Amino acid sequence: MTTESYRPRRSVLYVPASNDKALAKIQSLACDTVVIDLEDAVAPADKPSAREKLAAIFAGRSNRRCEMVVRINALSSEWGGADLLAAAKCTPDAILLPKVDTPRDILEAGDVLDDNFIADEVKLWAMIETPKALLNIGPIAELGRDPASRLACFAAGTNDLVKDTGILATPDRRYLVPWLMQMVLAARAGGLDLLDGVFNDFRDMDGFARECTEAAAMGFDGKSLIHPAQIEAANRAFAPSPEAIAEARAVKDAFALAENTGRAVVALNGKMVERLHLAQAEKLLAKAAAVRA
């Protein structure tokens, strides 16, 4: 993520493609991203009809401020191939691939998009939700350094990880945290954005806000959401605080002073500040500007 291309993904709301009532509310939502879901939120019998709705859903896309993504079914499933082609024809901002296990899963999806002359602007996101994905997360993330792969973002699939590994899902996520931090390292190594998994009890707003705050502190860019009621808390938790913005401005202003031209280190409020801190400050200010836009 560069300061020039930053796009906020603080709140990423999943909306079932089969739920007309929820789809009708998309335009009024304050989330950064909407994921039109063809996978977990759609019953097997409804998957073909849900796929057929994509064209109509994206027909009015120009009137929506939020990023639009489609989560397809796994390419290994009976629906995945048709989902990928149907989603690609709608030219969403990205297509979210579930059950990614190896880099090959990303590359094969990218080949389909290339073979069908889908614009490079249509990116791929990957769900990290299987033990195999965690074992292969380094090579998967490395694809983010190659623009031809289209890979732009990881989304943690915490519910599936809990199910597949048998760990205990505690409120503090103590058994998940090591894997979440592994995702953070891999995403940063690959230059990818990273979304935390869902919080299942949308009525527990205090618990949700706490988990958002912790995820932001761990380095996540945003949170996957299952209900519009969660949007405000996520937007607040993953946005730079006024204190952080003020500190970043001070760092930038210090390096902009004529007497500091060309210096690698400057003194600011009794602390030594390096140019790596300037890069961090510029990134944070770009994030704050994008959030306000």
mmCIF file of C-alpha atoms in Angstrom:
data_model
loop_
_atom_site.group_PDB
_atom_site.id
_atom_site.type_symbol
_atom_site.label_atom_id
_atom_site.label_comp_id
_atom_site.label_asym_id
_atom_site.label_seq_id
_atom_site.Cartn_x
_atom_site.Cartn_y
_atom_site.Cartn_z
ATOM 1 C CA MET A 1 0.000 0.000 0.000
ATOM 2 C CA THR A 2 1.516 3.320 -1.085
ATOM 3 C CA THR A 3 0.527 6.766 0.102
ATOM 4 C CA GLU A 4 -0.547 7.603 -3.467
ATOM 5 C CA SER A 5 -2.893 4.638 -3.898
ATOM 6 C CA TYR A 6 -4.349 4.205 -0.431
ATOM 7 C CA ARG A 7 -7.967 3.167 -0.343
ATOM 8 C CA PRO A 8 -9.659 2.778 3.039
ATOM 9 C CA ARG A 9 -11.035 -0.658 3.848
ATOM 10 C CA ARG A 10 -11.970 -0.080 7.469
ATOM 11 C CA SER A 11 -15.433 -1.615 7.171
ATOM 12 C CA VAL A 12 -16.076 -4.439 4.715
ATOM 13 C CA LEU A 13 -19.682 -5.596 4.828
ATOM 14 C CA TYR A 14 -20.834 -8.943 3.425
ATOM 15 C CA VAL A 15 -24.227 -8.772 1.726
ATOM 16 C CA PRO A 16 -25.854 -11.985 0.449
ATOM 17 C CA ALA A 17 -26.579 -11.793 -3.271
ATOM 18 C CA SER A 18 -29.858 -13.602 -2.535
ATOM 19 C CA ASN A 19 -31.118 -10.996 -0.036
ATOM 20 C CA ASP A 20 -33.004 -8.329 -1.985
ATOM 21 C CA LYS A 21 -33.830 -6.308 1.122
ATOM 22 C CA ALA A 22 -30.171 -6.043 2.125
ATOM 23 C CA LEU A 23 -29.077 -5.297 -1.448
ATOM 24 C CA ALA A 24 -31.497 -2.376 -1.647
ATOM 25 C CA LYS A 25 -29.749 -0.666 1.268
ATOM 26 C CA ILE A 26 -26.233 -0.722 -0.204
ATOM 27 C CA GLN A 27 -26.340 2.812 -1.557
ATOM 28 C CA SER A 28 -27.129 4.277 1.864
ATOM 29 C CA LEU A 29 -24.400 2.431 3.771
ATOM 30 C CA ALA A 30 -21.333 4.195 5.193
ATOM 31 C CA CYS A 31 -19.012 1.209 4.860
ATOM 32 C CA ASP A 32 -15.852 1.440 2.771
ATOM 33 C CA THR A 33 -16.494 -1.830 0.919
ATOM 34 C CA VAL A 34 -19.435 -4.082 0.162
ATOM 35 C CA VAL A 35 -18.811 -7.754 -0.624
ATOM 36 C CA ILE A 36 -21.647 -9.272 -2.638
ATOM 37 C CA ASP A 37 -21.569 -12.818 -1.324
ATOM 38 C CA LEU A 38 -22.299 -15.858 -3.473
ATOM 39 C CA GLU A 39 -20.674 -18.305 -1.054
ATOM 40 C CA ASP A 40 -21.443 -18.941 2.627
ATOM 41 C CA ALA A 41 -24.425 -16.592 2.888
ATOM 42 C CA VAL A 42 -26.288 -18.244 -0.007
ATOM 43 C CA ALA A 43 -27.960 -21.676 0.257
ATOM 44 C CA PRO A 44 -26.857 -24.233 -2.356
ATOM 45 C CA ALA A 45 -30.263 -24.239 -4.025
ATOM 46 C CA ASP A 46 -30.148 -20.452 -4.403
ATOM 47 C CA LYS A 47 -26.620 -20.119 -5.779
ATOM 48 C CA PRO A 48 -27.485 -20.110 -9.509
ATOM 49 C CA SER A 49 -30.219 -17.485 -9.084
ATOM 50 C CA ALA A 50 -27.965 -15.387 -6.836
ATOM 51 C CA ARG A 51 -25.273 -15.422 -9.527
ATOM 52 C CA GLU A 52 -27.808 -14.253 -12.105
ATOM 53 C CA LYS A 53 -28.505 -11.165 -9.976
ATOM 54 C CA LEU A 54 -24.953 -9.838 -10.257
ATOM 55 C CA ALA A 55 -25.494 -7.908 -13.472
ATOM 56 C CA ALA A 56 -28.455 -6.011 -12.008
ATOM 57 C CA ILE A 57 -26.614 -5.374 -8.730
ATOM 58 C CA PHE A 58 -23.698 -3.774 -10.556
ATOM 59 C CA ALA A 59 -25.829 -1.905 -13.093
ATOM 60 C CA GLY A 60 -26.179 1.065 -10.741
ATOM 61 C CA ARG A 61 -22.659 0.870 -9.385
ATOM 62 C CA SER A 62 -21.656 4.355 -10.582
ATOM 63 C CA ASN A 63 -24.024 5.842 -8.015
ATOM 64 C CA ARG A 64 -22.315 4.089 -5.091
ATOM 65 C CA ARG A 65 -19.405 5.550 -3.198
ATOM 66 C CA CYS A 66 -18.173 2.303 -1.705
ATOM 67 C CA GLU A 67 -15.847 -0.278 -3.188
ATOM 68 C CA MET A 68 -17.694 -3.257 -4.676
ATOM 69 C CA VAL A 69 -16.327 -6.804 -4.407
ATOM 70 C CA VAL A 70 -17.823 -10.208 -5.215
ATOM 71 C CA ARG A 71 -17.075 -13.319 -3.155
ATOM 72 C CA ILE A 72 -17.477 -16.358 -5.374
ATOM 73 C CA ASN A 73 -17.689 -20.006 -4.424
ATOM 74 C CA ALA A 74 -14.460 -21.988 -4.395
ATOM 75 C CA LEU A 75 -13.188 -22.739 -7.874
ATOM 76 C CA SER A 76 -13.085 -26.409 -6.893
ATOM 77 C CA SER A 77 -16.853 -26.367 -6.290
ATOM 78 C CA GLU A 78 -19.580 -26.937 -8.851
ATOM 79 C CA TRP A 79 -20.411 -23.211 -8.843
ATOM 80 C CA GLY A 80 -16.975 -21.570 -8.742
ATOM 81 C CA GLY A 81 -16.115 -21.454 -12.434
ATOM 82 C CA ALA A 82 -19.435 -19.914 -13.461
ATOM 83 C CA ASP A 83 -19.266 -17.514 -10.506
ATOM 84 C CA LEU A 84 -15.835 -16.253 -11.536
ATOM 85 C CA LEU A 85 -16.889 -15.523 -15.114
ATOM 86 C CA ALA A 86 -20.148 -13.882 -14.074
ATOM 87 C CA ALA A 87 -18.411 -11.715 -11.478
ATOM 88 C CA ALA A 88 -15.648 -10.735 -13.894
ATOM 89 C CA LYS A 89 -18.156 -9.535 -16.495
ATOM 90 C CA CYS A 90 -19.501 -7.065 -13.921
ATOM 91 C CA THR A 91 -16.003 -5.533 -13.541
ATOM 92 C CA PRO A 92 -16.105 -5.275 -9.742
ATOM 93 C CA ASP A 93 -13.231 -3.673 -7.875
ATOM 94 C CA ALA A 94 -12.173 -7.173 -6.828
ATOM 95 C CA ILE A 95 -13.191 -10.816 -6.716
ATOM 96 C CA LEU A 96 -12.746 -12.541 -3.369
ATOM 97 C CA LEU A 97 -11.548 -16.145 -3.638
ATOM 98 C CA PRO A 98 -12.487 -18.465 -0.749
ATOM 99 C CA LYS A 99 -10.649 -21.601 0.341
ATOM 100 C CA VAL A 100 -7.314 -20.468 -1.096
ATOM 101 C CA ASP A 101 -4.645 -23.055 -0.240
ATOM 102 C CA THR A 102 -1.666 -22.297 -2.498
ATOM 103 C CA PRO A 103 -0.392 -19.611 -4.883
ATOM 104 C CA ARG A 104 -1.726 -21.727 -7.738
ATOM 105 C CA ASP A 105 -5.298 -20.922 -6.652
ATOM 106 C CA ILE A 106 -4.608 -17.219 -7.226
ATOM 107 C CA LEU A 107 -2.732 -17.748 -10.462
ATOM 108 C CA GLU A 108 -5.423 -19.962 -11.968
ATOM 109 C CA ALA A 109 -8.124 -17.391 -11.216
ATOM 110 C CA GLY A 110 -5.926 -14.671 -12.701
ATOM 111 C CA ASP A 111 -5.410 -16.741 -15.846
ATOM 112 C CA VAL A 112 -9.174 -16.977 -16.319
ATOM 113 C CA LEU A 113 -9.501 -13.206 -16.021
ATOM 114 C CA ASP A 114 -6.637 -12.635 -18.452
ATOM 115 C CA ASP A 115 -7.976 -15.156 -20.955
ATOM 116 C CA ASN A 116 -11.319 -13.351 -20.925
ATOM 117 C CA PHE A 117 -9.686 -9.915 -21.359
ATOM 118 C CA ILE A 118 -10.889 -8.625 -18.007
ATOM 119 C CA ALA A 119 -9.378 -5.230 -17.160
ATOM 120 C CA ASP A 120 -6.323 -5.213 -14.903
ATOM 121 C CA GLU A 121 -8.264 -2.986 -12.501
ATOM 122 C CA VAL A 122 -10.277 -6.022 -11.406
ATOM 123 C CA LYS A 123 -8.178 -7.329 -8.517
ATOM 124 C CA LEU A 124 -8.191 -10.588 -6.599
ATOM 125 C CA TRP A 125 -8.603 -10.946 -2.854
ATOM 126 C CA ALA A 126 -7.860 -14.172 -0.991
ATOM 127 C CA MET A 127 -9.572 -15.689 2.030
ATOM 128 C CA ILE A 128 -7.001 -17.094 4.466
ATOM 129 C CA GLU A 129 -9.207 -19.650 6.175
ATOM 130 C CA THR A 130 -7.579 -23.077 5.917
ATOM 131 C CA PRO A 131 -4.614 -24.678 7.706
ATOM 132 C CA LYS A 132 -2.986 -25.217 4.321
ATOM 133 C CA ALA A 133 -3.283 -21.517 3.495
ATOM 134 C CA LEU A 134 -1.469 -20.637 6.707
ATOM 135 C CA LEU A 135 1.314 -23.087 5.910
ATOM 136 C CA ASN A 136 1.671 -21.530 2.442
ATOM 137 C CA ILE A 137 0.970 -17.920 3.383
ATOM 138 C CA GLY A 138 4.463 -16.632 2.559
ATOM 139 C CA PRO A 139 4.469 -17.758 -1.088
ATOM 140 C CA ILE A 140 0.831 -16.690 -1.466
ATOM 141 C CA ALA A 141 1.586 -13.206 -0.134
ATOM 142 C CA GLU A 142 4.636 -12.879 -2.383
ATOM 143 C CA LEU A 143 2.264 -12.727 -5.354
ATOM 144 C CA GLY A 144 1.277 -9.282 -4.110
ATOM 145 C CA ARG A 145 4.638 -7.997 -5.362
ATOM 146 C CA ASP A 146 3.753 -9.018 -8.910
ATOM 147 C CA PRO A 147 1.022 -6.784 -10.412
ATOM 148 C CA ALA A 148 0.261 -9.467 -12.987
ATOM 149 C CA SER A 149 -1.131 -11.686 -10.221
ATOM 150 C CA ARG A 150 -3.840 -9.081 -9.425
ATOM 151 C CA LEU A 151 -3.615 -10.028 -5.722
ATOM 152 C CA ALA A 152 -4.405 -7.012 -3.527
ATOM 153 C CA CYS A 153 -5.855 -8.116 -0.196
ATOM 154 C CA PHE A 154 -6.095 -10.920 2.346
ATOM 155 C CA ALA A 155 -9.264 -11.563 4.358
ATOM 156 C CA ALA A 156 -8.979 -13.655 7.496
ATOM 157 C CA GLY A 157 -11.560 -16.444 7.632
ATOM 158 C CA THR A 158 -11.498 -16.943 11.380
ATOM 159 C CA ASN A 159 -14.687 -19.012 11.634
ATOM 160 C CA ASP A 160 -13.345 -21.587 9.188
ATOM 161 C CA LEU A 161 -9.961 -21.675 10.904
ATOM 162 C CA VAL A 162 -11.662 -22.398 14.222
ATOM 163 C CA LYS A 163 -13.760 -25.123 12.617
ATOM 164 C CA ASP A 164 -10.918 -26.786 10.721
ATOM 165 C CA THR A 165 -8.384 -26.755 13.563
ATOM 166 C CA GLY A 166 -10.651 -27.471 16.527
ATOM 167 C CA ILE A 167 -9.216 -24.664 18.661
ATOM 168 C CA LEU A 168 -11.414 -23.057 21.306
ATOM 169 C CA ALA A 169 -12.946 -19.746 20.204
ATOM 170 C CA THR A 170 -12.449 -17.566 23.295
ATOM 171 C CA PRO A 171 -13.559 -13.914 23.550
ATOM 172 C CA ASP A 172 -9.935 -12.757 23.601
ATOM 173 C CA ARG A 173 -9.047 -14.985 20.607
ATOM 174 C CA ARG A 174 -5.921 -16.135 22.432
ATOM 175 C CA TYR A 175 -5.523 -19.255 20.287
ATOM 176 C CA LEU A 176 -6.133 -17.387 17.033
ATOM 177 C CA VAL A 177 -3.793 -14.462 17.660
ATOM 178 C CA PRO A 178 -0.568 -16.247 16.595
ATOM 179 C CA TRP A 179 -2.115 -17.040 13.216
ATOM 180 C CA LEU A 180 -3.550 -13.540 12.869
ATOM 181 C CA MET A 181 -0.105 -12.047 13.452
ATOM 182 C CA GLN A 182 1.309 -14.467 10.892
ATOM 183 C CA MET A 183 -1.181 -13.015 8.409
ATOM 184 C CA VAL A 184 -0.066 -9.486 9.279
ATOM 185 C CA LEU A 185 3.584 -10.311 8.608
ATOM 186 C CA ALA A 186 2.798 -12.040 5.326
ATOM 187 C CA ALA A 187 0.501 -9.258 4.108
ATOM 188 C CA ARG A 188 3.094 -6.593 4.823
ATOM 189 C CA ALA A 189 5.803 -8.635 3.134
ATOM 190 C CA GLY A 190 3.599 -8.875 0.046
ATOM 191 C CA GLY A 191 2.372 -5.284 0.088
ATOM 192 C CA LEU A 192 -1.208 -6.410 0.635
ATOM 193 C CA ASP A 193 -4.095 -5.008 2.628
ATOM 194 C CA LEU A 194 -5.446 -7.251 5.381
ATOM 195 C CA LEU A 195 -8.943 -7.634 6.849
ATOM 196 C CA ASP A 196 -9.758 -9.190 10.194
ATOM 197 C CA GLY A 197 -12.428 -11.885 10.391
ATOM 198 C CA VAL A 198 -16.052 -11.395 11.354
ATOM 199 C CA PHE A 199 -17.458 -10.905 14.847
ATOM 200 C CA ASN A 200 -20.423 -13.238 15.024
ATOM 201 C CA ASP A 201 -22.636 -11.598 17.678
ATOM 202 C CA PHE A 202 -23.748 -8.362 16.003
ATOM 203 C CA ARG A 203 -25.770 -7.467 19.101
ATOM 204 C CA ASP A 204 -22.644 -7.308 21.280
ATOM 205 C CA MET A 205 -21.405 -3.897 20.196
ATOM 206 C CA ASP A 206 -18.987 -3.526 23.108
ATOM 207 C CA GLY A 207 -17.311 -6.819 22.270
ATOM 208 C CA PHE A 208 -17.187 -5.896 18.608
ATOM 209 C CA ALA A 209 -15.633 -2.490 19.287
ATOM 210 C CA ARG A 210 -13.035 -4.102 21.532
ATOM 211 C CA GLU A 211 -12.109 -6.644 18.871
ATOM 212 C CA CYS A 212 -11.807 -3.880 16.255
ATOM 213 C CA THR A 213 -9.489 -1.884 18.506
ATOM 214 C CA GLU A 214 -7.314 -4.943 19.088
ATOM 215 C CA ALA A 215 -7.223 -5.793 15.374
ATOM 216 C CA ALA A 216 -6.171 -2.241 14.507
ATOM 217 C CA ALA A 217 -3.404 -2.471 17.102
ATOM 218 C CA MET A 218 -2.248 -5.758 15.539
ATOM 219 C CA GLY A 219 -1.878 -4.051 12.174
ATOM 220 C CA PHE A 220 -5.065 -4.981 10.319
ATOM 221 C CA ASP A 221 -6.470 -2.464 7.837
ATOM 222 C CA GLY A 222 -10.117 -3.185 8.532
ATOM 223 C CA LYS A 223 -12.771 -5.600 9.667
ATOM 224 C CA SER A 224 -15.109 -7.994 7.879
ATOM 225 C CA LEU A 225 -18.702 -7.242 8.911
ATOM 226 C CA ILE A 226 -21.917 -9.230 8.943
ATOM 227 C CA HIS A 227 -24.366 -6.453 9.873
ATOM 228 C CA PRO A 228 -24.702 -2.729 9.060
ATOM 229 C CA ALA A 229 -24.855 -1.953 12.782
ATOM 230 C CA GLN A 230 -21.138 -2.749 12.945
ATOM 231 C CA ILE A 231 -20.054 -0.165 10.362
ATOM 232 C CA GLU A 232 -19.669 2.882 12.596
ATOM 233 C CA ALA A 233 -17.509 1.153 15.210
ATOM 234 C CA ALA A 234 -15.236 -0.332 12.546
ATOM 235 C CA ASN A 235 -14.819 2.993 10.759
ATOM 236 C CA ARG A 236 -13.882 4.630 14.028
ATOM 237 C CA ALA A 237 -11.442 1.946 15.177
ATOM 238 C CA PHE A 238 -9.494 1.708 11.914
ATOM 239 C CA ALA A 239 -9.278 5.453 11.244
ATOM 240 C CA PRO A 240 -6.275 7.478 12.496
ATOM 241 C CA SER A 241 -6.976 9.187 15.798
ATOM 242 C CA PRO A 242 -6.720 13.006 16.066
ATOM 243 C CA GLU A 243 -3.647 12.542 18.260
ATOM 244 C CA ALA A 244 -1.954 10.317 15.690
ATOM 245 C CA ILE A 245 -2.765 12.787 12.906
ATOM 246 C CA ALA A 246 -1.315 15.695 14.884
ATOM 247 C CA GLU A 247 1.865 13.736 15.604
ATOM 248 C CA ALA A 248 2.228 12.759 11.952
ATOM 249 C CA ARG A 249 1.835 16.367 10.843
ATOM 250 C CA ALA A 250 4.487 17.440 13.304
ATOM 251 C CA VAL A 251 6.916 14.872 11.923
ATOM 252 C CA LYS A 252 6.231 15.939 8.346
ATOM 253 C CA ASP A 253 6.578 19.624 9.217
ATOM 254 C CA ALA A 254 9.857 19.004 11.020
ATOM 255 C CA PHE A 255 11.463 17.376 7.996
ATOM 256 C CA ALA A 256 10.105 20.169 5.766
ATOM 257 C CA LEU A 257 12.062 22.850 7.633
ATOM 258 C CA ALA A 258 14.878 24.362 5.606
ATOM 259 C CA GLU A 259 17.475 23.550 8.266
ATOM 260 C CA ASN A 260 16.526 19.876 8.102
ATOM 261 C CA THR A 261 16.853 19.505 4.340
ATOM 262 C CA GLY A 262 18.753 16.323 3.555
ATOM 263 C CA ARG A 263 18.983 15.209 7.171
ATOM 264 C CA ALA A 264 18.339 11.571 8.018
ATOM 265 C CA VAL A 265 17.468 12.273 11.650
ATOM 266 C CA VAL A 266 15.913 15.340 13.315
ATOM 267 C CA ALA A 267 14.979 16.245 16.869
ATOM 268 C CA LEU A 268 11.287 16.660 17.651
ATOM 269 C CA ASN A 269 9.851 17.245 21.111
ATOM 270 C CA GLY A 270 12.879 15.699 22.782
ATOM 271 C CA LYS A 271 12.916 12.624 20.534
ATOM 272 C CA MET A 272 15.083 11.618 17.603
ATOM 273 C CA VAL A 273 12.943 11.065 14.511
ATOM 274 C CA GLU A 274 14.245 9.232 11.460
ATOM 275 C CA ARG A 275 13.092 9.273 7.854
ATOM 276 C CA LEU A 276 11.339 5.953 8.388
ATOM 277 C CA HIS A 277 9.090 7.863 10.787
ATOM 278 C CA LEU A 278 8.494 10.415 8.027
ATOM 279 C CA ALA A 279 7.371 7.616 5.705
ATOM 280 C CA GLN A 280 5.030 6.333 8.413
ATOM 281 C CA ALA A 281 3.681 9.839 8.983
ATOM 282 C CA GLU A 282 3.005 10.384 5.289
ATOM 283 C CA LYS A 283 1.223 7.053 5.067
ATOM 284 C CA LEU A 284 -0.968 7.879 8.057
ATOM 285 C CA LEU A 285 -1.816 11.338 6.684
ATOM 286 C CA ALA A 286 -2.754 9.813 3.331
ATOM 287 C CA LYS A 287 -5.020 7.393 5.181
ATOM 288 C CA ALA A 288 -6.629 10.220 7.126
ATOM 289 C CA ALA A 289 -7.211 12.217 3.923
ATOM 290 C CA ALA A 290 -8.790 9.208 2.199
ATOM 291 C CA VAL A 291 -11.093 8.558 5.149
ATOM 292 C CA ARG A 292 -12.307 12.158 5.073
ATOM 293 C CA ALA A 293 -12.884 12.144 1.307
#
